[in-house]
Protein backbone atom coordinates (compact mmCIF):
# COMPACT_ATOMS: atom_id res chain seq x y z
CA UNK A 1 0.00 0.00 0.00
CA UNK A 2 1.29 3.41 -0.99
CA UNK A 3 0.33 6.59 0.86
CA UNK A 4 0.22 9.84 -1.03
CA UNK A 5 0.31 13.03 1.00
CA UNK A 6 -2.65 15.35 0.29
CA UNK A 7 -1.92 19.03 0.08
CA UNK A 8 -4.45 21.39 1.65
CA UNK A 9 -6.03 24.09 -0.51
CA UNK A 10 -6.56 26.33 2.51
CA UNK A 11 -4.14 29.18 3.08
CA UNK A 12 -1.50 28.50 5.70
CA UNK A 13 -2.34 29.46 9.27
CA UNK A 14 -1.01 32.82 10.31
CA UNK A 15 0.71 32.80 13.62
CA UNK A 16 -0.98 35.08 16.13
CA UNK A 17 1.50 37.03 18.14
CA UNK A 18 0.76 37.54 21.84
CA UNK A 19 1.08 41.32 21.40
CA UNK A 20 -1.63 41.31 18.72
CA UNK A 21 -3.97 39.32 20.98
CA UNK A 22 -3.39 41.76 23.83
CA UNK A 23 -4.00 44.77 21.59
CA UNK A 24 -7.23 43.23 20.25
CA UNK A 25 -8.46 42.68 23.82
CA UNK A 26 -7.80 46.33 24.66
CA UNK A 27 -9.50 47.82 21.59
CA UNK A 28 -12.71 45.76 21.75
CA UNK A 29 -14.08 47.50 24.88
CA UNK A 30 -13.16 50.89 23.41
CA UNK A 31 -15.22 50.22 20.29
CA UNK A 32 -18.13 49.08 22.46
CA UNK A 33 -17.75 52.11 24.71
CA UNK A 34 -17.55 54.50 21.73
CA UNK A 35 -20.70 52.97 20.17
CA UNK A 36 -22.53 53.21 23.48
CA UNK A 37 -21.63 56.89 23.91
CA UNK A 38 -22.76 57.69 20.34
CA UNK A 39 -26.12 56.05 20.98
CA UNK A 40 -26.48 57.94 24.25
CA UNK A 41 -25.75 61.24 22.51
CA UNK A 42 -28.25 60.49 19.72
CA UNK A 43 -30.93 59.51 22.22
CA UNK A 44 -30.22 62.66 24.24
CA UNK A 45 -30.50 64.80 21.09
CA UNK A 46 -33.84 63.20 20.19
CA UNK A 47 -35.19 63.83 23.70
CA UNK A 48 -34.04 67.48 23.63
CA UNK A 49 -35.59 68.06 20.19
CA UNK A 50 -38.86 66.48 21.36
CA UNK A 51 -38.94 68.62 24.51
CA UNK A 52 -38.30 71.79 22.48
CA UNK A 53 -41.08 70.87 20.02
CA UNK A 54 -43.59 70.23 22.83
CA UNK A 55 -42.58 73.48 24.54
CA UNK A 56 -42.98 75.43 21.28
CA UNK A 57 -46.43 73.90 20.75
CA UNK A 58 -47.53 74.94 24.27
CA UNK A 59 -46.26 78.49 23.72
CA UNK A 60 -48.04 78.68 20.33
CA UNK A 61 -51.27 77.33 21.83
CA UNK A 62 -51.17 79.75 24.78
CA UNK A 63 -51.28 82.74 22.39
CA UNK A 64 -54.55 81.59 20.81
CA UNK A 65 -57.67 83.36 22.09
CA UNK A 66 -60.05 81.43 24.32
CA UNK A 67 -63.19 80.01 22.82
CA UNK A 68 -66.26 81.37 24.61
CA UNK A 69 -69.62 79.72 24.22
CA UNK A 70 -72.87 79.35 26.09
CA UNK A 71 -73.85 75.68 26.00
CA UNK A 72 -77.25 74.35 27.05
CA UNK A 73 -78.15 70.67 26.88
CA UNK A 74 -81.79 69.68 26.46
CA UNK A 75 -83.08 66.09 26.24
CA UNK A 76 -82.84 65.93 22.42
CA UNK A 77 -81.09 69.18 21.44
CA UNK A 78 -77.79 70.92 22.09
CA UNK A 79 -78.06 74.73 22.09
CA UNK A 80 -74.78 76.61 21.54
CA UNK A 81 -74.16 80.36 21.33
CA UNK A 82 -70.88 81.72 19.92
CA UNK A 83 -69.63 84.03 22.66
CA UNK A 84 -66.62 85.36 20.75
CA UNK A 85 -66.43 88.57 18.72
CA UNK A 86 -65.05 86.57 15.79
CA UNK A 87 -66.83 83.85 13.84
CA UNK A 88 -65.82 80.21 14.19
CA UNK A 89 -64.73 78.69 10.90
CA UNK A 90 -66.15 75.15 10.50
CA UNK A 91 -66.14 74.20 14.19
CA UNK A 92 -66.09 70.58 15.34
CA UNK A 93 -68.27 69.60 18.31
CA UNK A 94 -67.44 66.45 20.28
CA UNK A 95 -69.61 64.89 22.98
CA UNK A 96 -68.34 63.16 26.16
CA UNK A 97 -64.89 62.06 25.03
CA UNK A 98 -62.30 64.01 23.04
CA UNK A 99 -60.78 60.84 21.61
CA UNK A 100 -63.65 58.54 20.68
CA UNK A 101 -66.80 60.51 21.44
CA UNK A 102 -69.62 61.26 19.02
CA UNK A 103 -68.65 64.09 16.71
CA UNK A 104 -70.29 66.66 14.43
CA UNK A 105 -68.49 68.91 11.96
CA UNK A 106 -70.43 72.13 11.39
CA UNK A 107 -69.86 73.43 7.86
CA UNK A 108 -69.24 77.10 7.16
CA UNK A 109 -68.71 80.07 9.43
CA UNK A 110 -70.61 80.33 12.72
CA UNK A 111 -71.08 84.11 13.16
CA UNK A 112 -70.45 85.82 16.51
CA UNK A 113 -73.33 85.90 19.02
CA UNK A 114 -75.37 83.48 16.90
CA UNK A 115 -77.24 80.66 18.65
CA UNK A 116 -77.78 77.31 16.95
CA UNK A 117 -79.81 74.33 18.03
CA UNK A 118 -78.25 71.04 17.02
CA UNK A 119 -80.20 67.77 17.36
CA UNK A 120 -78.24 65.25 19.41
CA UNK A 121 -79.22 62.55 16.92
CA UNK A 122 -77.00 64.30 14.30
CA UNK A 123 -73.84 63.30 16.19
CA UNK A 124 -72.06 60.13 15.05
CA UNK A 125 -69.36 58.00 16.64
CA UNK A 126 -65.87 58.87 15.44
CA UNK A 127 -64.85 55.26 14.76
CA UNK A 128 -68.05 53.21 14.51
CA UNK A 129 -70.15 56.01 12.90
CA UNK A 130 -73.08 54.98 15.08
CA UNK A 131 -75.63 57.73 15.75
CA UNK A 132 -75.78 59.21 19.26
CA UNK A 133 -79.00 58.02 20.90
CA UNK A 134 -80.22 60.63 23.43
CA UNK A 135 -82.74 58.14 24.85
CA UNK A 136 -79.98 55.85 26.11
CA UNK A 137 -76.89 58.08 26.34
CA UNK A 138 -76.28 61.17 28.44
CA UNK A 139 -74.20 64.23 27.49
CA UNK A 140 -71.56 64.79 30.19
CA UNK A 141 -69.08 66.96 28.31
CA UNK A 142 -69.03 69.10 25.17
CA UNK A 143 -65.75 69.98 23.44
CA UNK A 144 -65.72 72.66 20.73
CA UNK A 145 -62.76 72.89 18.35
CA UNK A 146 -62.53 75.93 16.11
CA UNK A 147 -59.49 76.87 14.02
CA UNK A 148 -57.49 79.67 15.65
CA UNK A 149 -58.99 79.19 19.13
CA UNK A 150 -58.07 77.12 22.17
CA UNK A 151 -60.32 74.16 22.88
CA UNK A 152 -63.59 75.00 24.59
CA UNK A 153 -64.52 72.25 27.06
CA UNK A 154 -67.87 72.46 28.84
CA UNK A 155 -69.14 69.98 31.45
CA UNK A 156 -72.77 69.36 32.34
CA UNK A 157 -73.93 68.77 35.90
Coordinates of C-alpha atoms in Angstrom, one line a residue:
X1 CA 0.0 0.0 0.0
X2 CA 1.3 3.4 -1.0
X3 CA 0.3 6.6 0.9
X4 CA 0.2 9.8 -1.0
X5 CA 0.3 13.0 1.0
X6 CA -2.7 15.4 0.3
X7 CA -1.9 19.0 0.1
X8 CA -4.4 21.4 1.7
X9 CA -6.0 24.1 -0.5
X10 CA -6.6 26.3 2.5
X11 CA -4.1 29.2 3.1
X12 CA -1.5 28.5 5.7
X13 CA -2.3 29.5 9.3
X14 CA -1.0 32.8 10.3
X15 CA 0.7 32.8 13.6
X16 CA -1.0 35.1 16.1
X17 CA 1.5 37.0 18.1
X18 CA 0.8 37.5 21.8
X19 CA 1.1 41.3 21.4
X20 CA -1.6 41.3 18.7
X21 CA -4.0 39.3 21.0
X22 CA -3.4 41.8 23.8
X23 CA -4.0 44.8 21.6
X24 CA -7.2 43.2 20.3
X25 CA -8.5 42.7 23.8
X26 CA -7.8 46.3 24.7
X27 CA -9.5 47.8 21.6
X28 CA -12.7 45.8 21.7
X29 CA -14.1 47.5 24.9
X30 CA -13.2 50.9 23.4
X31 CA -15.2 50.2 20.3
X32 CA -18.1 49.1 22.5
X33 CA -17.8 52.1 24.7
X34 CA -17.6 54.5 21.7
X35 CA -20.7 53.0 20.2
X36 CA -22.5 53.2 23.5
X37 CA -21.6 56.9 23.9
X38 CA -22.8 57.7 20.3
X39 CA -26.1 56.1 21.0
X40 CA -26.5 57.9 24.3
X41 CA -25.7 61.2 22.5
X42 CA -28.2 60.5 19.7
X43 CA -30.9 59.5 22.2
X44 CA -30.2 62.7 24.2
X45 CA -30.5 64.8 21.1
X46 CA -33.8 63.2 20.2
X47 CA -35.2 63.8 23.7
X48 CA -34.0 67.5 23.6
X49 CA -35.6 68.1 20.2
X50 CA -38.9 66.5 21.4
X51 CA -38.9 68.6 24.5
X52 CA -38.3 71.8 22.5
X53 CA -41.1 70.9 20.0
X54 CA -43.6 70.2 22.8
X55 CA -42.6 73.5 24.5
X56 CA -43.0 75.4 21.3
X57 CA -46.4 73.9 20.8
X58 CA -47.5 74.9 24.3
X59 CA -46.3 78.5 23.7
X60 CA -48.0 78.7 20.3
X61 CA -51.3 77.3 21.8
X62 CA -51.2 79.7 24.8
X63 CA -51.3 82.7 22.4
X64 CA -54.5 81.6 20.8
X65 CA -57.7 83.4 22.1
X66 CA -60.0 81.4 24.3
X67 CA -63.2 80.0 22.8
X68 CA -66.3 81.4 24.6
X69 CA -69.6 79.7 24.2
X70 CA -72.9 79.3 26.1
X71 CA -73.9 75.7 26.0
X72 CA -77.3 74.4 27.0
X73 CA -78.1 70.7 26.9
X74 CA -81.8 69.7 26.5
X75 CA -83.1 66.1 26.2
X76 CA -82.8 65.9 22.4
X77 CA -81.1 69.2 21.4
X78 CA -77.8 70.9 22.1
X79 CA -78.1 74.7 22.1
X80 CA -74.8 76.6 21.5
X81 CA -74.2 80.4 21.3
X82 CA -70.9 81.7 19.9
X83 CA -69.6 84.0 22.7
X84 CA -66.6 85.4 20.8
X85 CA -66.4 88.6 18.7
X86 CA -65.0 86.6 15.8
X87 CA -66.8 83.9 13.8
X88 CA -65.8 80.2 14.2
X89 CA -64.7 78.7 10.9
X90 CA -66.1 75.1 10.5
X91 CA -66.1 74.2 14.2
X92 CA -66.1 70.6 15.3
X93 CA -68.3 69.6 18.3
X94 CA -67.4 66.4 20.3
X95 CA -69.6 64.9 23.0
X96 CA -68.3 63.2 26.2
X97 CA -64.9 62.1 25.0
X98 CA -62.3 64.0 23.0
X99 CA -60.8 60.8 21.6
X100 CA -63.6 58.5 20.7
X101 CA -66.8 60.5 21.4
X102 CA -69.6 61.3 19.0
X103 CA -68.7 64.1 16.7
X104 CA -70.3 66.7 14.4
X105 CA -68.5 68.9 12.0
X106 CA -70.4 72.1 11.4
X107 CA -69.9 73.4 7.9
X108 CA -69.2 77.1 7.2
X109 CA -68.7 80.1 9.4
X110 CA -70.6 80.3 12.7
X111 CA -71.1 84.1 13.2
X112 CA -70.5 85.8 16.5
X113 CA -73.3 85.9 19.0
X114 CA -75.4 83.5 16.9
X115 CA -77.2 80.7 18.7
X116 CA -77.8 77.3 17.0
X117 CA -79.8 74.3 18.0
X118 CA -78.2 71.0 17.0
X119 CA -80.2 67.8 17.4
X120 CA -78.2 65.3 19.4
X121 CA -79.2 62.6 16.9
X122 CA -77.0 64.3 14.3
X123 CA -73.8 63.3 16.2
X124 CA -72.1 60.1 15.1
X125 CA -69.4 58.0 16.6
X126 CA -65.9 58.9 15.4
X127 CA -64.8 55.3 14.8
X128 CA -68.0 53.2 14.5
X129 CA -70.1 56.0 12.9
X130 CA -73.1 55.0 15.1
X131 CA -75.6 57.7 15.7
X132 CA -75.8 59.2 19.3
X133 CA -79.0 58.0 20.9
X134 CA -80.2 60.6 23.4
X135 CA -82.7 58.1 24.8
X136 CA -80.0 55.8 26.1
X137 CA -76.9 58.1 26.3
X138 CA -76.3 61.2 28.4
X139 CA -74.2 64.2 27.5
X140 CA -71.6 64.8 30.2
X141 CA -69.1 67.0 28.3
X142 CA -69.0 69.1 25.2
X143 CA -65.7 70.0 23.4
X144 CA -65.7 72.7 20.7
X145 CA -62.8 72.9 18.3
X146 CA -62.5 75.9 16.1
X147 CA -59.5 76.9 14.0
X148 CA -57.5 79.7 15.7
X149 CA -59.0 79.2 19.1
X150 CA -58.1 77.1 22.2
X151 CA -60.3 74.2 22.9
X152 CA -63.6 75.0 24.6
X153 CA -64.5 72.3 27.1
X154 CA -67.9 72.5 28.8
X155 CA -69.1 70.0 31.5
X156 CA -72.8 69.4 32.3
X157 CA -73.9 68.8 35.9

